[in-house]
């Protein structure tokens, strides 16, 4: 089987890596981001890709920066048939990409040229897209700008968030990659240049983007919540304190109350947003506390507010 250097970090990448392993590709090296300290106790956490590599006794490289590193020099000497990436999270130098004897290939979680960059799955939800998909593409120096080898689209369901989409697209990406790689071997691969006039970028989510604002409609707020669940999570400034919202639902109701006002706190906890739209909160997390369903929140912290009171700050 062809030899491979694989680069990836989150579960999206580990699903693709496991697919290559199960298909008996010769994985010569796995490259992933350095272990990361997580949580209040700052426990060192290995990436999902590293865990998969270790479980299969594969050599793991974790340079803080691949470009110019000793690790890159070692990897180039491997001279594999394919260099394959899936959500690695670092820039790859041309010198490294050129080490692939057949091709450097990327598994990207969008329908390119839409959503080049580090957060394509999140932006497909935030922007309320009806569909998304996976692109198998050529890796070049310019970010996500290489020719397209294969694509497959799926419908975005109303209940999807970035967690469920990552899971769905990782499986699609794995299967599409395994269908595509043999075409290189038998010389039946085709490649299509991206239309530069249709390029849309999806840069990494910034801290400022995590806040749900009352200038949004209920639908826009709900899309942001879905796009940032499970990480990093969207929040409201509720009574001047952060309230993370993990799940919500757009109400068919309309209101004349100002955006940010409490519409209902009885059987539901509903807030007014732009254009008279209404958002029902379903699962929240007050600052410093655990997640809770909205009934518990409404009976506790939310019970002291009156209908019509403006409780959300921008």
PDB file of C-alpha atoms in Angstrom:
ATOM      1  CA  UNK A   1       0.000   0.000   0.000  1.00  0.00           C
ATOM      2  CA  UNK A   2       1.127   3.609  -0.577  1.00  0.00           C
ATOM      3  CA  UNK A   3       3.082   5.281   2.219  1.00  0.00           C
ATOM      4  CA  UNK A   4       1.599   8.257   4.068  1.00  0.00           C
ATOM      5  CA  UNK A   5       2.559  11.041   6.430  1.00  0.00           C
ATOM      6  CA  UNK A   6      -0.646  12.110   8.170  1.00  0.00           C
ATOM      7  CA  UNK A   7      -1.258  15.467   9.839  1.00  0.00           C
ATOM      8  CA  UNK A   8      -4.304  16.266  11.975  1.00  0.00           C
ATOM      9  CA  UNK A   9      -5.399  17.235  15.481  1.00  0.00           C
ATOM     10  CA  UNK A  10      -9.110  16.967  16.521  1.00  0.00           C
ATOM     11  CA  UNK A  11     -11.526  14.043  16.226  1.00  0.00           C
ATOM     12  CA  UNK A  12     -12.268  15.017  12.620  1.00  0.00           C
ATOM     13  CA  UNK A  13      -8.653  14.107  11.843  1.00  0.00           C
ATOM     14  CA  UNK A  14      -8.603  10.959  13.980  1.00  0.00           C
ATOM     15  CA  UNK A  15     -11.598   9.508  12.107  1.00  0.00           C
ATOM     16  CA  UNK A  16      -9.778  10.051   8.798  1.00  0.00           C
ATOM     17  CA  UNK A  17      -6.558   8.597  10.215  1.00  0.00           C
ATOM     18  CA  UNK A  18      -8.329   5.499  11.509  1.00  0.00           C
ATOM     19  CA  UNK A  19      -9.876   5.024   8.074  1.00  0.00           C
ATOM     20  CA  UNK A  20      -6.424   5.034   6.468  1.00  0.00           C
ATOM     21  CA  UNK A  21      -5.177   2.564   9.070  1.00  0.00           C
ATOM     22  CA  UNK A  22      -8.138   0.225   8.533  1.00  0.00           C
ATOM     23  CA  UNK A  23      -7.575   0.407   4.773  1.00  0.00           C
ATOM     24  CA  UNK A  24      -3.976  -0.776   5.382  1.00  0.00           C
ATOM     25  CA  UNK A  25      -2.194   2.336   4.138  1.00  0.00           C
ATOM     26  CA  UNK A  26       1.434   2.458   5.248  1.00  0.00           C
ATOM     27  CA  UNK A  27       1.378   5.281   7.819  1.00  0.00           C
ATOM     28  CA  UNK A  28       5.032   6.253   8.282  1.00  0.00           C
ATOM     29  CA  UNK A  29       4.441   9.204  10.637  1.00  0.00           C
ATOM     30  CA  UNK A  30       1.643  11.136  12.340  1.00  0.00           C
ATOM     31  CA  UNK A  31       1.994  14.863  13.024  1.00  0.00           C
ATOM     32  CA  UNK A  32      -0.282  16.651  15.477  1.00  0.00           C
ATOM     33  CA  UNK A  33      -0.355  19.752  17.658  1.00  0.00           C
ATOM     34  CA  UNK A  34       1.504  19.724  21.014  1.00  0.00           C
ATOM     35  CA  UNK A  35      -0.368  18.473  24.076  1.00  0.00           C
ATOM     36  CA  UNK A  36      -2.588  21.189  25.512  1.00  0.00           C
ATOM     37  CA  UNK A  37      -3.443  22.116  29.101  1.00  0.00           C
ATOM     38  CA  UNK A  38      -7.216  21.986  29.593  1.00  0.00           C
ATOM     39  CA  UNK A  39      -9.625  23.110  32.326  1.00  0.00           C
ATOM     40  CA  UNK A  40      -9.152  24.770  35.666  1.00  0.00           C
ATOM     41  CA  UNK A  41      -6.686  22.128  36.819  1.00  0.00           C
ATOM     42  CA  UNK A  42      -4.688  22.587  33.586  1.00  0.00           C
ATOM     43  CA  UNK A  43      -4.508  18.855  32.923  1.00  0.00           C
ATOM     44  CA  UNK A  44      -2.323  18.036  29.911  1.00  0.00           C
ATOM     45  CA  UNK A  45      -4.541  16.718  27.105  1.00  0.00           C
ATOM     46  CA  UNK A  46      -3.418  14.723  24.070  1.00  0.00           C
ATOM     47  CA  UNK A  47      -5.114  15.432  20.759  1.00  0.00           C
ATOM     48  CA  UNK A  48      -7.569  12.890  19.397  1.00  0.00           C
ATOM     49  CA  UNK A  49      -5.186  12.202  16.501  1.00  0.00           C
ATOM     50  CA  UNK A  50      -2.316  11.486  18.899  1.00  0.00           C
ATOM     51  CA  UNK A  51      -4.481   9.069  20.872  1.00  0.00           C
ATOM     52  CA  UNK A  52      -5.405   7.202  17.682  1.00  0.00           C
ATOM     53  CA  UNK A  53      -1.756   7.098  16.557  1.00  0.00           C
ATOM     54  CA  UNK A  54      -0.572   5.744  19.925  1.00  0.00           C
ATOM     55  CA  UNK A  55      -3.330   3.115  19.971  1.00  0.00           C
ATOM     56  CA  UNK A  56      -1.981   1.875  16.635  1.00  0.00           C
ATOM     57  CA  UNK A  57       1.728   2.129  17.579  1.00  0.00           C
ATOM     58  CA  UNK A  58       2.465   4.847  15.017  1.00  0.00           C
ATOM     59  CA  UNK A  59       5.334   7.343  15.413  1.00  0.00           C
ATOM     60  CA  UNK A  60       4.063  10.765  16.541  1.00  0.00           C
ATOM     61  CA  UNK A  61       5.641  14.172  15.927  1.00  0.00           C
ATOM     62  CA  UNK A  62       4.427  17.289  17.771  1.00  0.00           C
ATOM     63  CA  UNK A  63       6.426  20.353  16.759  1.00  0.00           C
ATOM     64  CA  UNK A  64       5.152  23.649  18.148  1.00  0.00           C
ATOM     65  CA  UNK A  65       5.849  24.991  14.669  1.00  0.00           C
ATOM     66  CA  UNK A  66       6.495  22.593  11.802  1.00  0.00           C
ATOM     67  CA  UNK A  67       8.163  25.108   9.488  1.00  0.00           C
ATOM     68  CA  UNK A  68      11.943  25.063   9.908  1.00  0.00           C
ATOM     69  CA  UNK A  69      11.841  22.471  12.698  1.00  0.00           C
ATOM     70  CA  UNK A  70      14.060  19.429  13.194  1.00  0.00           C
ATOM     71  CA  UNK A  71      10.922  17.327  12.946  1.00  0.00           C
ATOM     72  CA  UNK A  72      10.189  18.677   9.464  1.00  0.00           C
ATOM     73  CA  UNK A  73      13.676  17.749   8.301  1.00  0.00           C
ATOM     74  CA  UNK A  74      13.132  14.190   9.562  1.00  0.00           C
ATOM     75  CA  UNK A  75       9.716  13.954   7.926  1.00  0.00           C
ATOM     76  CA  UNK A  76      11.010  15.148   4.556  1.00  0.00           C
ATOM     77  CA  UNK A  77      13.522  12.278   4.580  1.00  0.00           C
ATOM     78  CA  UNK A  78      10.617   9.800   4.758  1.00  0.00           C
ATOM     79  CA  UNK A  79       9.626  10.907   1.227  1.00  0.00           C
ATOM     80  CA  UNK A  80       6.130   9.326   1.373  1.00  0.00           C
ATOM     81  CA  UNK A  81       3.775   8.718  -1.514  1.00  0.00           C
ATOM     82  CA  UNK A  82       1.123  10.957   0.067  1.00  0.00           C
ATOM     83  CA  UNK A  83       1.085  13.743   2.621  1.00  0.00           C
ATOM     84  CA  UNK A  84      -2.476  13.859   3.943  1.00  0.00           C
ATOM     85  CA  UNK A  85      -3.925  16.493   6.265  1.00  0.00           C
ATOM     86  CA  UNK A  86      -7.284  16.720   8.020  1.00  0.00           C
ATOM     87  CA  UNK A  87      -7.765  19.650  10.413  1.00  0.00           C
ATOM     88  CA  UNK A  88      -4.110  19.899  11.415  1.00  0.00           C
ATOM     89  CA  UNK A  89      -4.111  23.604  12.280  1.00  0.00           C
ATOM     90  CA  UNK A  90      -0.682  24.771  11.072  1.00  0.00           C
ATOM     91  CA  UNK A  91       0.799  26.262   7.926  1.00  0.00           C
ATOM     92  CA  UNK A  92       2.658  23.684   5.825  1.00  0.00           C
ATOM     93  CA  UNK A  93       5.761  24.915   3.944  1.00  0.00           C
ATOM     94  CA  UNK A  94       6.106  24.173   0.230  1.00  0.00           C
ATOM     95  CA  UNK A  95       9.390  22.377   0.930  1.00  0.00           C
ATOM     96  CA  UNK A  96       7.494  19.910   3.098  1.00  0.00           C
ATOM     97  CA  UNK A  97       4.592  19.479   0.656  1.00  0.00           C
ATOM     98  CA  UNK A  98       7.076  18.738  -2.132  1.00  0.00           C
ATOM     99  CA  UNK A  99       8.283  15.692  -0.191  1.00  0.00           C
ATOM    100  CA  UNK A 100       5.192  13.767  -1.330  1.00  0.00           C
ATOM    101  CA  UNK A 101       6.093  11.564  -4.299  1.00  0.00           C
ATOM    102  CA  UNK A 102       2.490  11.376  -5.567  1.00  0.00           C
ATOM    103  CA  UNK A 103       0.561  14.268  -4.008  1.00  0.00           C
ATOM    104  CA  UNK A 104      -0.094  16.360  -0.889  1.00  0.00           C
ATOM    105  CA  UNK A 105      -3.835  16.020  -0.198  1.00  0.00           C
ATOM    106  CA  UNK A 106      -6.145  17.817   2.236  1.00  0.00           C
ATOM    107  CA  UNK A 107      -9.544  16.773   3.611  1.00  0.00           C
ATOM    108  CA  UNK A 108     -11.413  20.056   4.112  1.00  0.00           C
ATOM    109  CA  UNK A 109     -14.782  20.439   5.855  1.00  0.00           C
ATOM    110  CA  UNK A 110     -16.581  22.647   3.327  1.00  0.00           C
ATOM    111  CA  UNK A 111     -17.618  22.881  -0.293  1.00  0.00           C
ATOM    112  CA  UNK A 112     -14.697  24.924  -1.580  1.00  0.00           C
ATOM    113  CA  UNK A 113     -14.191  27.653  -2.650  1.00  0.00           C
ATOM    114  CA  UNK A 114     -16.708  28.516   0.069  1.00  0.00           C
ATOM    115  CA  UNK A 115     -15.161  28.696   3.530  1.00  0.00           C
ATOM    116  CA  UNK A 116     -11.434  28.586   3.124  1.00  0.00           C
ATOM    117  CA  UNK A 117      -9.782  28.782   6.529  1.00  0.00           C
ATOM    118  CA  UNK A 118      -9.860  27.272   9.994  1.00  0.00           C
ATOM    119  CA  UNK A 119     -13.575  27.287  10.905  1.00  0.00           C
ATOM    120  CA  UNK A 120     -15.594  26.175   7.852  1.00  0.00           C
ATOM    121  CA  UNK A 121     -18.034  23.986   9.763  1.00  0.00           C
ATOM    122  CA  UNK A 122     -18.804  26.677  12.327  1.00  0.00           C
ATOM    123  CA  UNK A 123     -19.436  29.316   9.656  1.00  0.00           C
ATOM    124  CA  UNK A 124     -21.798  27.071   7.693  1.00  0.00           C
ATOM    125  CA  UNK A 125     -24.019  27.020  10.785  1.00  0.00           C
ATOM    126  CA  UNK A 126     -23.505  30.637  11.853  1.00  0.00           C
ATOM    127  CA  UNK A 127     -24.498  31.828   8.381  1.00  0.00           C
ATOM    128  CA  UNK A 128     -27.574  29.599   8.264  1.00  0.00           C
ATOM    129  CA  UNK A 129     -26.487  27.561   5.237  1.00  0.00           C
ATOM    130  CA  UNK A 130     -28.781  24.828   3.945  1.00  0.00           C
ATOM    131  CA  UNK A 131     -25.921  22.486   3.073  1.00  0.00           C
ATOM    132  CA  UNK A 132     -22.236  21.850   3.597  1.00  0.00           C
ATOM    133  CA  UNK A 133     -19.834  19.066   2.699  1.00  0.00           C
ATOM    134  CA  UNK A 134     -16.268  17.888   2.268  1.00  0.00           C
ATOM    135  CA  UNK A 135     -13.662  18.696  -0.346  1.00  0.00           C
ATOM    136  CA  UNK A 136     -10.650  16.536  -1.150  1.00  0.00           C
ATOM    137  CA  UNK A 137      -8.131  18.998  -2.516  1.00  0.00           C
ATOM    138  CA  UNK A 138      -4.574  19.588  -3.573  1.00  0.00           C
ATOM    139  CA  UNK A 139      -2.444  21.331  -0.972  1.00  0.00           C
ATOM    140  CA  UNK A 140      -0.597  24.426  -2.158  1.00  0.00           C
ATOM    141  CA  UNK A 141       1.188  27.301  -0.420  1.00  0.00           C
ATOM    142  CA  UNK A 142      -1.903  29.544  -0.482  1.00  0.00           C
ATOM    143  CA  UNK A 143      -4.481  28.615   2.185  1.00  0.00           C
ATOM    144  CA  UNK A 144      -7.065  26.098   0.940  1.00  0.00           C
ATOM    145  CA  UNK A 145      -6.585  27.329  -2.625  1.00  0.00           C
ATOM    146  CA  UNK A 146      -5.549  24.099  -4.342  1.00  0.00           C
ATOM    147  CA  UNK A 147      -7.412  22.282  -7.096  1.00  0.00           C
ATOM    148  CA  UNK A 148     -10.423  20.163  -6.176  1.00  0.00           C
ATOM    149  CA  UNK A 149     -10.170  16.386  -6.576  1.00  0.00           C
ATOM    150  CA  UNK A 150     -13.569  15.403  -5.152  1.00  0.00           C
ATOM    151  CA  UNK A 151     -16.536  16.827  -3.232  1.00  0.00           C
ATOM    152  CA  UNK A 152     -19.607  15.519  -1.457  1.00  0.00           C
ATOM    153  CA  UNK A 153     -22.416  17.617   0.037  1.00  0.00           C
ATOM    154  CA  UNK A 154     -24.932  16.979   2.839  1.00  0.00           C
ATOM    155  CA  UNK A 155     -27.978  18.832   4.113  1.00  0.00           C
ATOM    156  CA  UNK A 156     -27.621  20.741   7.376  1.00  0.00           C
ATOM    157  CA  UNK A 157     -30.438  19.616   9.664  1.00  0.00           C
ATOM    158  CA  UNK A 158     -32.208  22.032  12.072  1.00  0.00           C
ATOM    159  CA  UNK A 159     -30.906  20.056  15.055  1.00  0.00           C
ATOM    160  CA  UNK A 160     -27.282  20.117  13.878  1.00  0.00           C
ATOM    161  CA  UNK A 161     -24.576  21.953  15.777  1.00  0.00           C
ATOM    162  CA  UNK A 162     -20.855  22.065  15.061  1.00  0.00           C
ATOM    163  CA  UNK A 163     -20.321  18.902  17.095  1.00  0.00           C
ATOM    164  CA  UNK A 164     -22.787  16.813  15.083  1.00  0.00           C
ATOM    165  CA  UNK A 165     -21.573  18.295  11.796  1.00  0.00           C
ATOM    166  CA  UNK A 166     -17.935  17.577  12.637  1.00  0.00           C
ATOM    167  CA  UNK A 167     -18.891  13.971  13.284  1.00  0.00           C
ATOM    168  CA  UNK A 168     -20.904  13.604  10.071  1.00  0.00           C
ATOM    169  CA  UNK A 169     -18.292  15.323   7.912  1.00  0.00           C
ATOM    170  CA  UNK A 170     -15.397  13.345   9.374  1.00  0.00           C
ATOM    171  CA  UNK A 171     -17.063  10.115   8.216  1.00  0.00           C
ATOM    172  CA  UNK A 172     -17.850  11.588   4.800  1.00  0.00           C
ATOM    173  CA  UNK A 173     -14.279  12.908   4.551  1.00  0.00           C
ATOM    174  CA  UNK A 174     -12.821   9.529   5.477  1.00  0.00           C
ATOM    175  CA  UNK A 175     -14.880   7.663   2.891  1.00  0.00           C
ATOM    176  CA  UNK A 176     -14.377  10.261   0.155  1.00  0.00           C
ATOM    177  CA  UNK A 177     -10.607  10.242   0.717  1.00  0.00           C
ATOM    178  CA  UNK A 178     -10.471   6.449   0.520  1.00  0.00           C
ATOM    179  CA  UNK A 179     -12.451   6.578  -2.730  1.00  0.00           C
ATOM    180  CA  UNK A 180     -10.147   9.265  -4.162  1.00  0.00           C
ATOM    181  CA  UNK A 181      -6.647   8.012  -3.341  1.00  0.00           C
ATOM    182  CA  UNK A 182      -6.745   4.934  -5.640  1.00  0.00           C
ATOM    183  CA  UNK A 183      -7.463   7.260  -8.585  1.00  0.00           C
ATOM    184  CA  UNK A 184      -3.981   8.728  -8.161  1.00  0.00           C
ATOM    185  CA  UNK A 185      -2.490   5.246  -8.383  1.00  0.00           C
ATOM    186  CA  UNK A 186      -4.345   4.236 -11.559  1.00  0.00           C
ATOM    187  CA  UNK A 187      -4.000   7.693 -13.169  1.00  0.00           C
ATOM    188  CA  UNK A 188      -7.740   8.410 -13.337  1.00  0.00           C
ATOM    189  CA  UNK A 189      -7.701  11.401 -10.979  1.00  0.00           C
ATOM    190  CA  UNK A 190      -9.172  14.667 -12.237  1.00  0.00           C
ATOM    191  CA  UNK A 191      -8.696  18.092 -10.716  1.00  0.00           C
ATOM    192  CA  UNK A 192     -10.728  21.277 -11.066  1.00  0.00           C
ATOM    193  CA  UNK A 193      -9.356  24.743 -10.244  1.00  0.00           C
ATOM    194  CA  UNK A 194     -11.343  26.752  -7.699  1.00  0.00           C
ATOM    195  CA  UNK A 195     -13.338  29.743  -8.906  1.00  0.00           C
ATOM    196  CA  UNK A 196     -11.560  32.658  -7.217  1.00  0.00           C
ATOM    197  CA  UNK A 197     -14.619  34.899  -7.666  1.00  0.00           C
ATOM    198  CA  UNK A 198     -16.616  32.630  -5.352  1.00  0.00           C
ATOM    199  CA  UNK A 199     -14.084  32.448  -2.517  1.00  0.00           C
ATOM    200  CA  UNK A 200     -15.471  32.930   1.012  1.00  0.00           C
ATOM    201  CA  UNK A 201     -13.177  32.862   4.050  1.00  0.00           C
ATOM    202  CA  UNK A 202     -13.834  31.340   7.468  1.00  0.00           C
ATOM    203  CA  UNK A 203     -11.143  32.581   9.858  1.00  0.00           C
ATOM    204  CA  UNK A 204     -10.853  31.102  13.339  1.00  0.00           C
ATOM    205  CA  UNK A 205     -13.605  32.222  15.699  1.00  0.00           C
ATOM    206  CA  UNK A 206     -12.592  35.268  17.753  1.00  0.00           C
ATOM    207  CA  UNK A 207     -13.608  36.012  21.346  1.00  0.00           C
ATOM    208  CA  UNK A 208     -15.783  38.900  20.136  1.00  0.00           C
ATOM    209  CA  UNK A 209     -17.828  36.539  17.968  1.00  0.00           C
ATOM    210  CA  UNK A 210     -18.884  34.427  20.947  1.00  0.00           C
ATOM    211  CA  UNK A 211     -21.343  37.017  22.281  1.00  0.00           C
ATOM    212  CA  UNK A 212     -25.020  36.840  21.353  1.00  0.00           C
ATOM    213  CA  UNK A 213     -26.207  40.401  20.794  1.00  0.00           C
ATOM    214  CA  UNK A 214     -29.692  41.868  20.763  1.00  0.00           C
ATOM    215  CA  UNK A 215     -29.049  43.405  17.343  1.00  0.00           C
ATOM    216  CA  UNK A 216     -29.340  39.853  16.004  1.00  0.00           C
ATOM    217  CA  UNK A 217     -32.619  38.252  15.053  1.00  0.00           C
ATOM    218  CA  UNK A 218     -33.644  35.154  17.003  1.00  0.00           C
ATOM    219  CA  UNK A 219     -32.648  33.035  14.005  1.00  0.00           C
ATOM    220  CA  UNK A 220     -29.185  34.622  13.817  1.00  0.00           C
ATOM    221  CA  UNK A 221     -28.708  34.131  17.558  1.00  0.00           C
ATOM    222  CA  UNK A 222     -29.752  30.496  17.314  1.00  0.00           C
ATOM    223  CA  UNK A 223     -27.380  29.902  14.394  1.00  0.00           C
ATOM    224  CA  UNK A 224     -24.514  31.335  16.448  1.00  0.00           C
ATOM    225  CA  UNK A 225     -25.396  29.065  19.369  1.00  0.00           C
ATOM    226  CA  UNK A 226     -25.411  26.022  17.080  1.00  0.00           C
ATOM    227  CA  UNK A 227     -22.178  27.054  15.388  1.00  0.00           C
ATOM    228  CA  UNK A 228     -20.294  27.424  18.688  1.00  0.00           C
ATOM    229  CA  UNK A 229     -21.628  24.282  20.379  1.00  0.00           C
ATOM    230  CA  UNK A 230     -19.730  22.407  21.813  1.00  0.00           C
ATOM    231  CA  UNK A 231     -16.728  24.718  21.629  1.00  0.00           C
ATOM    232  CA  UNK A 232     -16.236  27.491  22.658  1.00  0.00           C
ATOM    233  CA  UNK A 233     -19.927  28.180  23.325  1.00  0.00           C
ATOM    234  CA  UNK A 234     -21.960  31.345  22.717  1.00  0.00           C
ATOM    235  CA  UNK A 235     -23.008  33.575  25.580  1.00  0.00           C
ATOM    236  CA  UNK A 236     -25.430  36.328  26.538  1.00  0.00           C
ATOM    237  CA  UNK A 237     -24.624  39.166  28.910  1.00  0.00           C
ATOM    238  CA  UNK A 238     -27.485  38.317  31.235  1.00  0.00           C
ATOM    239  CA  UNK A 239     -27.911  40.820  34.069  1.00  0.00           C
ATOM    240  CA  UNK A 240     -24.333  41.939  33.223  1.00  0.00           C
ATOM    241  CA  UNK A 241     -22.957  38.411  33.741  1.00  0.00           C
ATOM    242  CA  UNK A 242     -22.062  35.803  31.166  1.00  0.00           C
ATOM    243  CA  UNK A 243     -24.696  33.175  30.531  1.00  0.00           C
ATOM    244  CA  UNK A 244     -23.649  30.502  28.062  1.00  0.00           C
ATOM    245  CA  UNK A 245     -26.460  29.212  25.898  1.00  0.00           C
ATOM    246  CA  UNK A 246     -25.958  25.652  24.687  1.00  0.00           C
ATOM    247  CA  UNK A 247     -29.335  25.061  23.119  1.00  0.00           C
ATOM    248  CA  UNK A 248     -32.194  27.296  22.016  1.00  0.00           C
ATOM    249  CA  UNK A 249     -35.120  27.358  19.613  1.00  0.00           C
ATOM    250  CA  UNK A 250     -36.621  30.086  17.461  1.00  0.00           C
ATOM    251  CA  UNK A 251     -40.208  30.733  18.517  1.00  0.00           C
ATOM    252  CA  UNK A 252     -42.974  31.330  15.953  1.00  0.00           C
ATOM    253  CA  UNK A 253     -44.203  34.107  18.254  1.00  0.00           C
ATOM    254  CA  UNK A 254     -43.639  37.810  17.603  1.00  0.00           C
ATOM    255  CA  UNK A 255     -43.311  40.565  20.202  1.00  0.00           C
ATOM    256  CA  UNK A 256     -43.466  44.344  20.447  1.00  0.00           C
ATOM    257  CA  UNK A 257     -41.070  44.356  23.390  1.00  0.00           C
ATOM    258  CA  UNK A 258     -37.606  45.901  22.908  1.00  0.00           C
ATOM    259  CA  UNK A 259     -34.797  43.501  21.969  1.00  0.00           C
ATOM    260  CA  UNK A 260     -33.218  42.025  25.094  1.00  0.00           C
ATOM    261  CA  UNK A 261     -36.485  41.948  27.032  1.00  0.00           C
ATOM    262  CA  UNK A 262     -37.979  38.957  28.820  1.00  0.00           C
ATOM    263  CA  UNK A 263     -41.016  37.712  26.873  1.00  0.00           C
ATOM    264  CA  UNK A 264     -41.957  34.723  29.026  1.00  0.00           C
ATOM    265  CA  UNK A 265     -40.633  32.977  32.160  1.00  0.00           C
ATOM    266  CA  UNK A 266     -43.466  30.569  32.891  1.00  0.00           C
ATOM    267  CA  UNK A 267     -43.472  27.302  30.927  1.00  0.00           C
ATOM    268  CA  UNK A 268     -40.667  28.720  28.783  1.00  0.00           C
ATOM    269  CA  UNK A 269     -37.899  31.292  29.149  1.00  0.00           C
ATOM    270  CA  UNK A 270     -38.128  33.461  26.050  1.00  0.00           C
ATOM    271  CA  UNK A 271     -36.242  36.598  25.028  1.00  0.00           C
ATOM    272  CA  UNK A 272     -36.998  39.322  22.491  1.00  0.00           C
ATOM    273  CA  UNK A 273     -34.538  39.865  19.653  1.00  0.00           C
ATOM    274  CA  UNK A 274     -34.324  42.192  16.658  1.00  0.00           C
ATOM    275  CA  UNK A 275     -37.363  42.624  14.407  1.00  0.00           C
ATOM    276  CA  UNK A 276     -39.765  41.374  17.062  1.00  0.00           C
ATOM    277  CA  UNK A 277     -38.388  37.847  16.875  1.00  0.00           C
ATOM    278  CA  UNK A 278     -38.379  35.586  19.933  1.00  0.00           C
ATOM    279  CA  UNK A 279     -35.839  32.994  21.101  1.00  0.00           C
ATOM    280  CA  UNK A 280     -36.653  30.240  23.601  1.00  0.00           C
ATOM    281  CA  UNK A 281     -33.648  29.238  25.707  1.00  0.00           C
ATOM    282  CA  UNK A 282     -33.479  25.477  26.368  1.00  0.00           C
ATOM    283  CA  UNK A 283     -30.114  24.758  28.006  1.00  0.00           C
ATOM    284  CA  UNK A 284     -27.866  27.331  29.690  1.00  0.00           C
ATOM    285  CA  UNK A 285     -24.824  27.617  31.919  1.00  0.00           C
ATOM    286  CA  UNK A 286     -24.481  30.515  34.363  1.00  0.00           C
ATOM    287  CA  UNK A 287     -20.961  31.802  34.918  1.00  0.00           C
ATOM    288  CA  UNK A 288     -19.037  29.439  37.221  1.00  0.00           C
ATOM    289  CA  UNK A 289     -21.779  26.792  37.296  1.00  0.00           C
ATOM    290  CA  UNK A 290     -22.697  23.602  35.472  1.00  0.00           C
ATOM    291  CA  UNK A 291     -25.038  23.339  32.523  1.00  0.00           C
ATOM    292  CA  UNK A 292     -28.732  23.232  33.407  1.00  0.00           C
ATOM    293  CA  UNK A 293     -32.052  22.868  31.647  1.00  0.00           C
ATOM    294  CA  UNK A 294     -34.067  26.026  31.306  1.00  0.00           C
ATOM    295  CA  UNK A 295     -36.718  24.919  33.823  1.00  0.00           C
ATOM    296  CA  UNK A 296     -34.136  24.829  36.611  1.00  0.00           C
ATOM    297  CA  UNK A 297     -32.713  28.176  35.521  1.00  0.00           C
ATOM    298  CA  UNK A 298     -36.148  29.820  35.276  1.00  0.00           C
ATOM    299  CA  UNK A 299     -37.087  28.571  38.745  1.00  0.00           C
ATOM    300  CA  UNK A 300     -33.830  29.842  40.179  1.00  0.00           C
ATOM    301  CA  UNK A 301     -31.758  32.726  38.877  1.00  0.00           C
ATOM    302  CA  UNK A 302     -34.288  33.661  36.204  1.00  0.00           C
ATOM    303  CA  UNK A 303     -37.290  33.856  38.536  1.00  0.00           C
ATOM    304  CA  UNK A 304     -36.602  37.389  39.824  1.00  0.00           C
ATOM    305  CA  UNK A 305     -37.205  39.094  36.485  1.00  0.00           C
ATOM    306  CA  UNK A 306     -40.529  40.401  35.211  1.00  0.00           C
ATOM    307  CA  UNK A 307     -42.078  40.133  31.757  1.00  0.00           C
ATOM    308  CA  UNK A 308     -41.060  43.145  29.695  1.00  0.00           C
ATOM    309  CA  UNK A 309     -37.894  43.786  31.720  1.00  0.00           C
ATOM    310  CA  UNK A 310     -34.724  44.283  29.643  1.00  0.00           C
ATOM    311  CA  UNK A 311     -32.310  41.712  30.984  1.00  0.00           C
ATOM    312  CA  UNK A 312     -29.819  41.249  28.136  1.00  0.00           C
ATOM    313  CA  UNK A 313     -26.941  43.691  27.707  1.00  0.00           C
ATOM    314  CA  UNK A 314     -24.762  44.198  24.635  1.00  0.00           C
TER     315      UNK A 314
END
